[in-house]
Short mmCIF file of C-alpha atoms and ligand atoms in Angstrom, two decimals:
data_model
loop_
_atom_site.label_atom_id
_atom_site.label_comp_id
_atom_site.label_asym_id
_atom_site.label_seq_id
_atom_site.Cartn_x
_atom_site.Cartn_y
_atom_site.Cartn_z
CA UNK A 1 48.95 336.33 -45.94
CA UNK A 2 50.78 334.77 -48.87
CA UNK A 3 52.93 337.81 -49.21
CA UNK A 4 54.06 337.71 -45.56
CA UNK A 5 54.80 334.00 -46.00
CA UNK A 6 57.16 334.84 -48.88
CA UNK A 7 58.74 337.64 -46.77
CA UNK A 8 59.38 335.14 -43.99
CA UNK A 9 61.04 332.78 -46.51
CA UNK A 10 63.19 335.65 -47.64
CA UNK A 11 64.29 336.47 -44.11
CA UNK A 12 65.37 332.89 -43.68
CA UNK A 13 67.76 333.28 -46.58
CA UNK A 14 69.57 336.46 -45.29
CA UNK A 15 72.82 335.49 -43.63
CA UNK A 16 75.80 337.43 -42.28
CA UNK A 17 79.44 336.95 -43.27
CA UNK A 18 81.85 336.81 -40.40
CA UNK A 19 85.14 338.42 -41.25
CA UNK A 20 88.24 338.71 -39.15
CA UNK A 21 89.90 342.16 -39.09
CA UNK A 22 93.47 342.19 -37.84
CA UNK A 23 94.68 345.43 -36.24
CA UNK A 24 98.44 345.90 -35.78
CA UNK A 25 99.74 347.28 -32.53
CA UNK A 26 100.95 350.31 -34.51
CA UNK A 27 97.40 351.15 -35.63
CA UNK A 28 96.10 354.61 -34.57
CA UNK A 29 92.82 352.86 -33.64
CA UNK A 30 94.54 351.44 -30.59
CA UNK A 31 94.85 354.09 -27.87
CA UNK A 32 97.71 353.74 -25.46
CA UNK A 33 97.17 355.51 -22.08
CA UNK A 34 100.72 355.58 -20.88
CA UNK A 35 104.28 355.39 -22.01
CA UNK A 36 105.05 352.95 -24.77
CA UNK A 37 107.97 351.41 -26.46
CA UNK A 38 107.84 349.89 -29.90
CA UNK A 39 109.72 346.74 -30.76
CA UNK A 40 110.29 346.40 -34.46
CA UNK A 41 113.03 345.67 -36.95
CA UNK A 42 114.72 348.99 -36.17
CA UNK A 43 114.53 348.60 -32.42
CA UNK A 44 114.16 344.86 -31.73
CA UNK A 45 113.32 343.82 -28.21
CA UNK A 46 114.39 340.30 -28.91
CA UNK A 47 116.80 338.69 -31.41
CA UNK A 48 114.01 338.47 -33.92
CA UNK A 49 110.75 340.24 -34.76
CA UNK A 50 109.86 337.72 -37.48
CA UNK A 51 107.29 335.94 -35.31
CA UNK A 52 105.37 339.16 -34.68
CA UNK A 53 102.53 340.36 -36.84
CA UNK A 54 103.82 343.15 -39.09
CA UNK A 55 107.15 342.57 -37.34
CA UNK A 56 106.17 344.86 -34.42
CA UNK A 57 104.90 344.79 -30.88
CA UNK A 58 104.26 347.57 -28.41
CA UNK A 59 105.35 347.43 -24.76
CA UNK A 60 103.52 349.74 -22.37
CA UNK A 61 102.98 350.27 -18.68
CA UNK A 62 99.74 352.16 -19.36
CA UNK A 63 96.27 351.05 -20.47
CA UNK A 64 95.35 349.90 -23.96
CA UNK A 65 91.92 350.83 -25.32
CA UNK A 66 90.39 349.63 -28.56
CA UNK A 67 86.92 350.22 -29.95
CA UNK A 68 85.37 347.80 -32.42
CA UNK A 69 82.04 346.67 -33.69
CA UNK A 70 81.80 342.92 -33.94
CA UNK A 71 80.98 339.63 -32.35
CA UNK A 72 84.37 338.43 -31.09
CA UNK A 73 87.91 339.63 -30.29
CA UNK A 74 91.23 337.90 -30.02
CA UNK A 75 94.08 339.79 -28.34
CA UNK A 76 97.63 338.63 -28.95
CA UNK A 77 99.39 340.02 -25.86
CA UNK A 78 101.54 339.19 -22.94
CA UNK A 79 101.32 340.66 -19.46
CA UNK A 80 104.14 340.72 -16.99
CA UNK A 81 102.54 341.65 -13.73
CA UNK A 82 98.88 342.21 -12.95
CA UNK A 83 96.24 343.51 -15.39
CA UNK A 84 92.54 343.49 -15.94
CA UNK A 85 90.97 342.67 -19.29
CA UNK A 86 87.85 344.71 -19.54
CA UNK A 87 85.02 344.73 -22.07
CA UNK A 88 82.49 347.60 -22.07
CA UNK A 89 83.61 348.59 -18.58
CA UNK A 90 83.28 345.02 -17.11
CA UNK A 91 86.28 343.07 -15.91
CA UNK A 92 86.38 339.79 -17.86
CA UNK A 93 89.69 338.47 -16.58
CA UNK A 94 92.40 339.42 -14.15
CA UNK A 95 95.81 338.41 -15.38
CA UNK A 96 98.57 337.78 -12.95
CA UNK A 97 101.81 336.47 -14.42
CA UNK A 98 105.20 336.55 -12.88
CA UNK A 99 107.30 334.88 -15.53
CA UNK A 100 107.39 336.00 -19.09
CA UNK A 101 106.67 333.40 -21.74
CA UNK A 102 108.92 333.09 -24.78
CA UNK A 103 106.67 334.41 -27.49
CA UNK A 104 103.66 336.62 -27.89
CA UNK A 105 101.27 334.04 -29.16
CA UNK A 106 98.53 333.75 -26.55
CA UNK A 107 95.10 334.93 -27.66
CA UNK A 108 93.04 336.33 -24.93
CA UNK A 109 89.73 336.12 -26.58
CA UNK A 110 85.95 336.28 -26.27
CA UNK A 111 83.39 335.13 -28.82
CA UNK A 112 79.60 335.23 -29.03
CA UNK A 113 79.30 338.96 -28.40
CA UNK A 114 76.38 341.01 -29.58
CA UNK A 115 77.13 342.71 -32.95
CA UNK A 116 77.33 346.22 -31.41
CA UNK A 117 80.17 348.67 -30.65
CA UNK A 118 82.45 347.41 -27.89
CA UNK A 119 85.31 348.86 -25.96
CA UNK A 120 88.15 346.52 -25.08
CA UNK A 121 90.60 347.75 -22.55
CA UNK A 122 93.61 346.17 -20.91
CA UNK A 123 94.35 348.05 -17.66
CA UNK A 124 97.60 347.26 -15.87
CA UNK A 125 98.07 347.66 -12.14
CA UNK A 126 100.49 350.35 -11.03
CA UNK A 127 101.75 348.12 -8.26
CA UNK A 128 103.41 345.82 -8.92
CA UNK A 129 104.89 347.50 -12.04
CA UNK A 130 103.15 345.84 -14.92
CA UNK A 131 104.29 345.74 -18.53
CA UNK A 132 101.92 344.74 -21.36
CA UNK A 133 103.28 343.62 -24.69
CA UNK A 134 100.72 343.81 -27.52
CA UNK A 135 101.32 342.29 -30.93
CA UNK A 136 97.92 342.48 -32.59
CA UNK A 137 94.17 342.59 -32.03
CA UNK A 138 91.74 340.69 -34.13
CA UNK A 139 88.03 341.27 -34.10
CA UNK A 140 85.30 339.43 -35.94
CA UNK A 141 83.05 341.74 -37.91
CA UNK A 142 79.62 340.52 -38.82
CA UNK A 143 78.72 341.93 -42.26
CA UNK A 144 75.47 341.46 -44.15
CA UNK A 145 75.91 338.95 -46.90
CA UNK A 146 75.26 340.84 -50.18
CA UNK A 147 75.34 337.59 -52.21
CA UNK A 148 72.64 336.09 -49.99
CA UNK A 149 70.46 339.13 -50.73
CA UNK A 150 70.47 337.95 -54.30
CA UNK A 151 69.91 334.49 -52.89
CA UNK A 152 67.06 335.88 -50.83
CA UNK A 153 65.46 337.44 -53.85
CA UNK A 154 65.93 334.31 -55.99
CA UNK A 155 64.81 332.18 -53.10
CA UNK A 156 61.78 334.41 -52.60
CA UNK A 157 60.90 334.29 -56.24
CA UNK A 158 61.28 330.48 -56.30
CA UNK A 159 59.19 330.25 -53.16
CA UNK A 160 56.58 332.56 -54.65
CA UNK A 161 56.39 330.52 -57.86
CA UNK A 162 56.21 327.31 -55.86
CA UNK A 163 53.43 328.79 -53.75
CA UNK A 164 51.44 329.97 -56.80
CA UNK A 165 51.87 326.54 -58.42
CA UNK A 166 50.73 324.87 -55.20
CA UNK A 167 47.67 327.10 -55.03
CA UNK A 168 46.87 326.43 -58.70
CA UNK A 169 47.19 322.67 -58.23
CA UNK A 170 45.09 322.79 -55.14
CA UNK A 171 42.40 324.74 -56.98
CA UNK A 172 42.56 322.29 -59.93
CA UNK A 173 42.27 319.32 -57.57
CA UNK A 174 39.36 320.95 -55.79
CA UNK A 175 37.58 321.53 -59.14
CA UNK A 176 38.33 317.94 -60.21
CA UNK A 177 36.91 316.63 -56.98
CA UNK A 178 33.83 318.78 -57.47
CA UNK A 179 33.52 317.54 -61.05
CA UNK A 180 33.85 313.90 -60.00
CA UNK A 181 31.40 314.48 -57.18
CA UNK A 182 28.92 316.04 -59.58
CA UNK A 183 29.44 313.27 -62.16
CA UNK A 184 28.89 310.68 -59.45
CA UNK A 185 25.80 312.52 -58.39
CA UNK A 186 24.59 312.59 -61.98
CA UNK A 187 25.49 308.90 -62.32
CA UNK A 188 23.51 307.95 -59.22
CA UNK A 189 20.68 310.14 -60.33
CA UNK A 190 20.63 308.24 -63.61
CA UNK A 191 20.87 304.95 -61.79
CA UNK A 192 18.02 305.98 -59.50
CA UNK A 193 16.03 306.98 -62.54
CA UNK A 194 16.73 303.66 -64.22
CA UNK A 195 15.85 301.75 -61.04
CA UNK A 196 12.62 303.68 -60.63
CA UNK A 197 11.79 303.24 -64.31
CA UNK A 198 12.49 299.50 -64.08
CA UNK A 199 10.36 299.23 -60.99
CA UNK A 200 7.55 301.13 -62.71
CA UNK A 201 7.99 298.95 -65.77
CA UNK A 202 7.84 295.81 -63.64
CA UNK A 203 4.84 297.18 -61.81
CA UNK A 204 3.25 297.95 -65.16
CA UNK A 205 3.85 294.39 -66.37
CA UNK A 206 2.35 293.09 -63.15
CA UNK A 207 -0.55 295.43 -63.54
CA UNK A 208 -0.92 294.16 -67.07
CA UNK A 209 -1.02 290.62 -65.79
CA UNK A 210 -3.58 291.55 -63.18
CA UNK A 211 -5.66 293.45 -65.64
CA UNK A 212 -5.51 291.24 -68.75
CA UNK A 213 -8.78 292.40 -70.13
CA UNK A 214 -8.31 296.13 -70.03
CA UNK A 215 -6.89 296.45 -73.49
C1 NAG B 1 89.11 334.68 -36.49
O1 NAG B 1 90.45 334.44 -35.93
C2 NAG B 1 90.41 333.59 -34.80
C3 NAG B 1 91.83 333.50 -34.20
O2 NAG B 1 92.72 333.24 -35.17
C4 NAG B 1 89.88 332.20 -35.26
O3 NAG B 1 89.83 331.31 -34.15
C5 NAG B 1 88.48 332.36 -35.84
O4 NAG B 1 88.01 331.12 -36.33
C6 NAG B 1 88.55 333.39 -36.96
N1 NAG B 1 87.16 333.62 -37.41
C7 NAG B 1 86.88 333.79 -38.69
C8 NAG B 1 85.40 334.08 -39.03
O5 NAG B 1 87.70 333.74 -39.61
C1 NAG B 2 102.84 347.77 -40.16
O1 NAG B 2 103.59 348.69 -39.47
C2 NAG B 2 103.87 349.95 -40.10
C3 NAG B 2 104.66 350.81 -39.14
O2 NAG B 2 105.75 350.04 -38.59
C4 NAG B 2 102.59 350.63 -40.45
O3 NAG B 2 102.82 351.81 -41.18
C5 NAG B 2 101.73 349.70 -41.30
O4 NAG B 2 100.44 350.29 -41.53
C6 NAG B 2 101.50 348.39 -40.55
N1 NAG B 2 100.74 347.46 -41.40
C7 NAG B 2 99.59 346.94 -40.98
C8 NAG B 2 98.97 345.95 -41.94
O5 NAG B 2 99.05 347.22 -39.92
C1 NAG B 3 85.43 354.24 -27.57
O1 NAG B 3 84.01 354.25 -27.35
C2 NAG B 3 83.62 354.90 -26.16
C3 NAG B 3 82.13 354.70 -26.00
O2 NAG B 3 81.48 354.90 -27.18
C4 NAG B 3 84.04 356.38 -26.22
O3 NAG B 3 83.68 357.02 -25.03
C5 NAG B 3 85.57 356.46 -26.40
O4 NAG B 3 85.94 357.79 -26.57
C6 NAG B 3 86.02 355.63 -27.61
N1 NAG B 3 87.47 355.59 -27.61
C7 NAG B 3 88.18 355.61 -28.70
C8 NAG B 3 89.64 355.46 -28.52
O5 NAG B 3 87.66 355.74 -29.83
C1 NAG B 4 99.49 337.68 -8.18
O1 NAG B 4 100.15 336.43 -7.90
C2 NAG B 4 101.06 336.48 -6.81
C3 NAG B 4 101.66 335.12 -6.65
O2 NAG B 4 101.81 334.44 -7.88
C4 NAG B 4 100.36 336.93 -5.53
O3 NAG B 4 101.30 337.04 -4.49
C5 NAG B 4 99.67 338.23 -5.74
O4 NAG B 4 98.90 338.57 -4.58
C6 NAG B 4 98.71 338.18 -6.98
N1 NAG B 4 98.19 339.50 -7.17
C7 NAG B 4 96.88 339.68 -7.47
C8 NAG B 4 96.49 341.14 -7.67
O5 NAG B 4 96.10 338.80 -7.58
#
């Protein structure tokens, strides 16, 4: 029982580190389902690529698919037209934009996911012709905290020592209480003895008074 109590304490100390992983639009982990055009310093789509992550963005009229394992994602993309944002086959949002905004800064995101493999896909409609511009994807990985394992062990050891100390103290107190109880019992036994002896003595004196001639 004590051992499981310590194990529970250890579990309480194990935490996860949340770490953002940024994936550039040029990453091979991002699968483009259609034609794409890359905007970068060599072939800029705008006057400047400085505002883009890794100075590149990918324009496509096809789908974008990305697998990740984590608890959140943030997509930095623009859609001109109509597109579905899908996670694990489920449509999370339907985008419908008719005017392009100036910069690719909007994060289409979702947090609070289960820490399991996910598939994010951005699926454009064929009609009207839809163009997606992707700058970067960020996902939040949930990694076990190695430092807190040490913390857990140290915490567990401290908890164990504290528990043992607690048990020792409790045992000592119990023994002390028993000793005091026994001493009190002895004391009252002595007192009873004295009382009885006194009574007997008094009775003896009275007897002596009543029987003055016996000696
Ligand atoms: C990850 O990045 C997003 C978007 O920049 C931010 O809101 C979030 O706080 C970051 N999370 C972590 C754990 O750094
Ligand atoms: C930046 O883009 C280049 C290709 O343009 C690529 O080789 C490199 O890996 C990218 N860097 C990051 C951090 O994604
Ligand atoms: C992403 O994961 C799904 C489901 O596990 C798999 O079917 C698909 O091939 C993966 N796609 C990529 C690009 O890795
Ligand atoms: C997109 O919005 C336009 C008007 O802004 C509307 O005419 C069109 O039906 C919408 N398309 C979808 C698929 O919602």
